[in-house]
Amino acid sequence: MVVIVSHFFSASRGSYPLTADYVVSFVGDDTEYENLILNRQAGNITTHPISGTSVTSSDINAAANVEELLYLVYKMRQEIFFAEGRRVIDLGIKLPVADYEAISNGDVSEEHQVPQIPSFISSLNLSDYPLDNFTNDEGNKKITIDYDFTKMIVNNKSSNEVVPFF
């Protein structure tokens, strides 16, 4: 299991932004999002104990179609459940049950011991660019994320692996 996770996610990097004056965008999209990076150098960070998210009621009211609303739903899920590992499930990734669990639990079938990686993710060149790869342009205070997985979820909403709403 560690091999799979380390293949998809970069383990460490020295280019994380440290201040809140950065904007965030995605490769191929010129939209710049503000206030997504917290200034951890300034002291304690105020967090929302229930549902901290950058999505506002104005964002929801401005959504023009189902795809834009679905994008906001999955953006909120990413932000709210970040620490709970739900993003991997939202992406349709299922990691295999560990061997020691499978041996001791008769309810674990062979299906549970095979990783599931949707084709829209497995087709990416992940050997060169892990799922969480980004570029930090320190001079312009801009983070550019390689993959907008929220958009991929919406674009693949008819897939059996993602989006239980359809």
Short mmCIF file of C-alpha atoms in Angstrom, two decimals:
data_model
loop_
_atom_site.label_atom_id
_atom_site.label_comp_id
_atom_site.label_asym_id
_atom_site.label_seq_id
_atom_site.Cartn_x
_atom_site.Cartn_y
_atom_site.Cartn_z
CA MET A 1 0.00 0.00 0.00
CA VAL A 2 2.83 2.41 0.73
CA VAL A 3 4.18 1.91 -2.78
CA ILE A 4 0.87 2.94 -4.32
CA VAL A 5 0.51 6.02 -2.15
CA SER A 6 4.11 7.13 -2.63
CA HIS A 7 3.73 6.67 -6.39
CA PHE A 8 0.79 9.06 -6.55
CA PHE A 9 1.69 11.65 -3.92
CA SER A 10 5.02 13.41 -3.49
CA ALA A 11 6.34 12.71 -0.01
CA SER A 12 8.19 15.95 0.62
CA ARG A 13 9.14 19.15 -1.09
CA GLY A 14 10.81 22.36 -0.07
CA SER A 15 8.68 24.70 -2.17
CA TYR A 16 5.52 25.04 -0.10
CA PRO A 17 4.37 28.66 0.24
CA LEU A 18 4.58 30.01 3.78
CA THR A 19 2.53 33.21 3.57
CA ALA A 20 -1.07 34.03 2.66
CA ASP A 21 -0.26 36.49 -0.13
CA TYR A 22 -0.19 33.76 -2.81
CA VAL A 23 -2.88 33.08 -5.41
CA VAL A 24 -3.66 29.57 -6.63
CA SER A 25 -4.51 28.44 -10.15
CA PHE A 26 -4.53 25.25 -12.19
CA VAL A 27 -2.55 24.36 -15.32
CA GLY A 28 -4.65 25.38 -18.33
CA ASP A 29 -6.95 27.70 -16.33
CA ASP A 30 -6.22 31.39 -15.79
CA THR A 31 -8.60 31.74 -12.83
CA GLU A 32 -6.67 32.83 -9.74
CA TYR A 33 -8.07 31.94 -6.32
CA GLU A 34 -7.15 34.06 -3.32
CA ASN A 35 -7.21 33.26 0.41
CA LEU A 36 -6.54 29.53 0.00
CA ILE A 37 -3.08 29.62 1.55
CA LEU A 38 -2.82 30.30 5.26
CA ASN A 39 0.03 32.26 6.81
CA ARG A 40 1.40 29.78 9.31
CA GLN A 41 4.27 32.16 10.11
CA ALA A 42 1.93 34.72 11.69
CA GLY A 43 1.03 32.59 14.72
CA ASN A 44 -2.13 30.68 15.49
CA ILE A 45 -4.47 29.96 12.59
CA THR A 46 -8.20 30.44 13.08
CA THR A 47 -10.08 27.43 11.76
CA HIS A 48 -13.75 26.63 11.60
CA PRO A 49 -14.48 23.59 13.81
CA ILE A 50 -17.43 22.37 11.75
CA SER A 51 -17.12 23.27 8.09
CA GLY A 52 -14.33 25.56 7.09
CA THR A 53 -14.45 26.16 3.35
CA SER A 54 -13.55 28.92 0.93
CA VAL A 55 -16.85 28.51 -0.95
CA THR A 56 -19.22 31.39 -0.27
CA SER A 57 -22.95 31.83 -0.76
CA SER A 58 -22.05 34.21 -3.61
CA ASP A 59 -20.14 31.37 -5.33
CA ILE A 60 -23.18 29.11 -5.01
CA ASN A 61 -25.60 31.77 -6.26
CA ALA A 62 -23.32 32.51 -9.25
CA ALA A 63 -23.26 28.88 -10.42
CA ALA A 64 -24.90 28.74 -13.84
CA ASN A 65 -25.48 24.98 -14.22
CA VAL A 66 -25.35 21.58 -12.56
CA GLU A 67 -21.65 21.10 -13.41
CA GLU A 68 -20.68 24.35 -11.68
CA LEU A 69 -22.72 23.40 -8.59
CA LEU A 70 -21.21 19.91 -8.57
CA TYR A 71 -17.75 21.47 -8.80
CA LEU A 72 -18.53 23.56 -5.71
CA VAL A 73 -19.87 20.53 -3.83
CA TYR A 74 -16.66 18.58 -4.45
CA LYS A 75 -14.49 21.61 -3.72
CA MET A 76 -16.24 21.93 -0.36
CA ARG A 77 -15.84 18.21 0.28
CA GLN A 78 -12.12 18.52 -0.43
CA GLU A 79 -11.74 21.42 1.99
CA ILE A 80 -14.04 20.13 4.73
CA PHE A 81 -12.93 16.50 4.77
CA PHE A 82 -9.27 17.07 3.87
CA ALA A 83 -7.96 15.42 7.03
CA GLU A 84 -10.36 12.47 6.75
CA GLY A 85 -9.00 11.05 3.51
CA ARG A 86 -12.29 11.33 1.66
CA ARG A 87 -10.64 12.95 -1.35
CA VAL A 88 -9.18 9.62 -2.42
CA ILE A 89 -12.65 8.05 -2.29
CA ASP A 90 -14.18 10.98 -4.17
CA LEU A 91 -11.61 10.39 -6.90
CA GLY A 92 -12.70 6.76 -7.16
CA ILE A 93 -9.41 5.40 -5.80
CA LYS A 94 -9.67 2.35 -3.56
CA LEU A 95 -6.56 1.08 -1.86
CA PRO A 96 -6.27 -2.63 -1.14
CA VAL A 97 -6.94 -4.12 2.27
CA ALA A 98 -3.70 -5.07 3.97
CA ASP A 99 -2.72 -8.75 3.84
CA TYR A 100 -2.80 -9.18 7.62
CA GLU A 101 -6.38 -7.84 7.67
CA ALA A 102 -7.45 -10.10 4.81
CA ILE A 103 -5.97 -13.16 6.52
CA SER A 104 -7.72 -12.47 9.83
CA ASN A 105 -11.07 -11.30 8.40
CA GLY A 106 -13.15 -13.78 6.45
CA ASP A 107 -15.33 -11.00 5.03
CA VAL A 108 -12.46 -9.63 2.91
CA SER A 109 -12.69 -10.94 -0.64
CA GLU A 110 -10.09 -10.89 -3.41
CA GLU A 111 -11.86 -7.81 -4.82
CA HIS A 112 -10.90 -5.89 -1.66
CA GLN A 113 -7.24 -6.75 -2.18
CA VAL A 114 -6.93 -5.16 -5.62
CA PRO A 115 -6.41 -1.41 -5.95
CA GLN A 116 -8.98 0.52 -8.00
CA ILE A 117 -7.63 3.43 -9.98
CA PRO A 118 -10.05 5.05 -12.45
CA SER A 119 -8.84 5.33 -16.04
CA PHE A 120 -8.99 9.14 -15.95
CA ILE A 121 -6.27 8.99 -13.26
CA SER A 122 -4.28 5.96 -14.40
CA SER A 123 -3.90 7.51 -17.88
CA LEU A 124 -1.94 10.45 -16.42
CA ASN A 125 1.84 10.39 -16.57
CA LEU A 126 2.24 10.00 -12.81
CA SER A 127 5.80 8.77 -12.91
CA ASP A 128 6.89 12.29 -13.78
CA TYR A 129 4.15 14.28 -12.04
CA PRO A 130 2.57 13.00 -8.83
CA LEU A 131 -1.10 13.75 -8.17
CA ASP A 132 -0.30 16.61 -5.82
CA ASN A 133 2.35 18.31 -7.96
CA PHE A 134 2.42 22.09 -8.21
CA THR A 135 4.77 24.90 -9.22
CA ASN A 136 5.63 27.71 -6.84
CA ASP A 137 6.37 31.00 -8.62
CA GLU A 138 7.75 32.81 -5.56
CA GLY A 139 8.42 36.04 -7.47
CA ASN A 140 4.78 36.41 -8.53
CA LYS A 141 3.37 34.74 -5.40
CA LYS A 142 1.49 32.18 -7.46
CA ILE A 143 0.95 28.46 -7.00
CA THR A 144 -0.03 26.54 -10.13
CA ILE A 145 -1.46 23.08 -9.47
CA ASP A 146 -0.89 20.50 -12.22
CA TYR A 147 -4.24 18.72 -11.98
CA ASP A 148 -7.66 20.10 -11.05
CA PHE A 149 -9.09 16.87 -9.70
CA THR A 150 -12.34 18.53 -8.72
CA LYS A 151 -12.84 19.30 -12.41
CA MET A 152 -11.88 15.70 -13.27
CA ILE A 153 -14.55 14.41 -10.88
CA VAL A 154 -17.17 16.61 -12.55
CA ASN A 155 -15.97 15.71 -16.07
CA ASN A 156 -16.23 12.01 -15.16
CA LYS A 157 -19.51 12.23 -13.23
CA SER A 158 -21.03 9.38 -15.26
CA SER A 159 -18.22 7.02 -14.20
CA ASN A 160 -19.17 4.20 -11.85
CA GLU A 161 -16.24 5.10 -9.58
CA VAL A 162 -17.18 8.70 -8.69
CA VAL A 163 -20.09 11.04 -7.96
CA PRO A 164 -22.81 9.09 -6.18
CA PHE A 165 -25.31 11.88 -6.99
CA PHE A 166 -25.93 10.68 -10.56
#
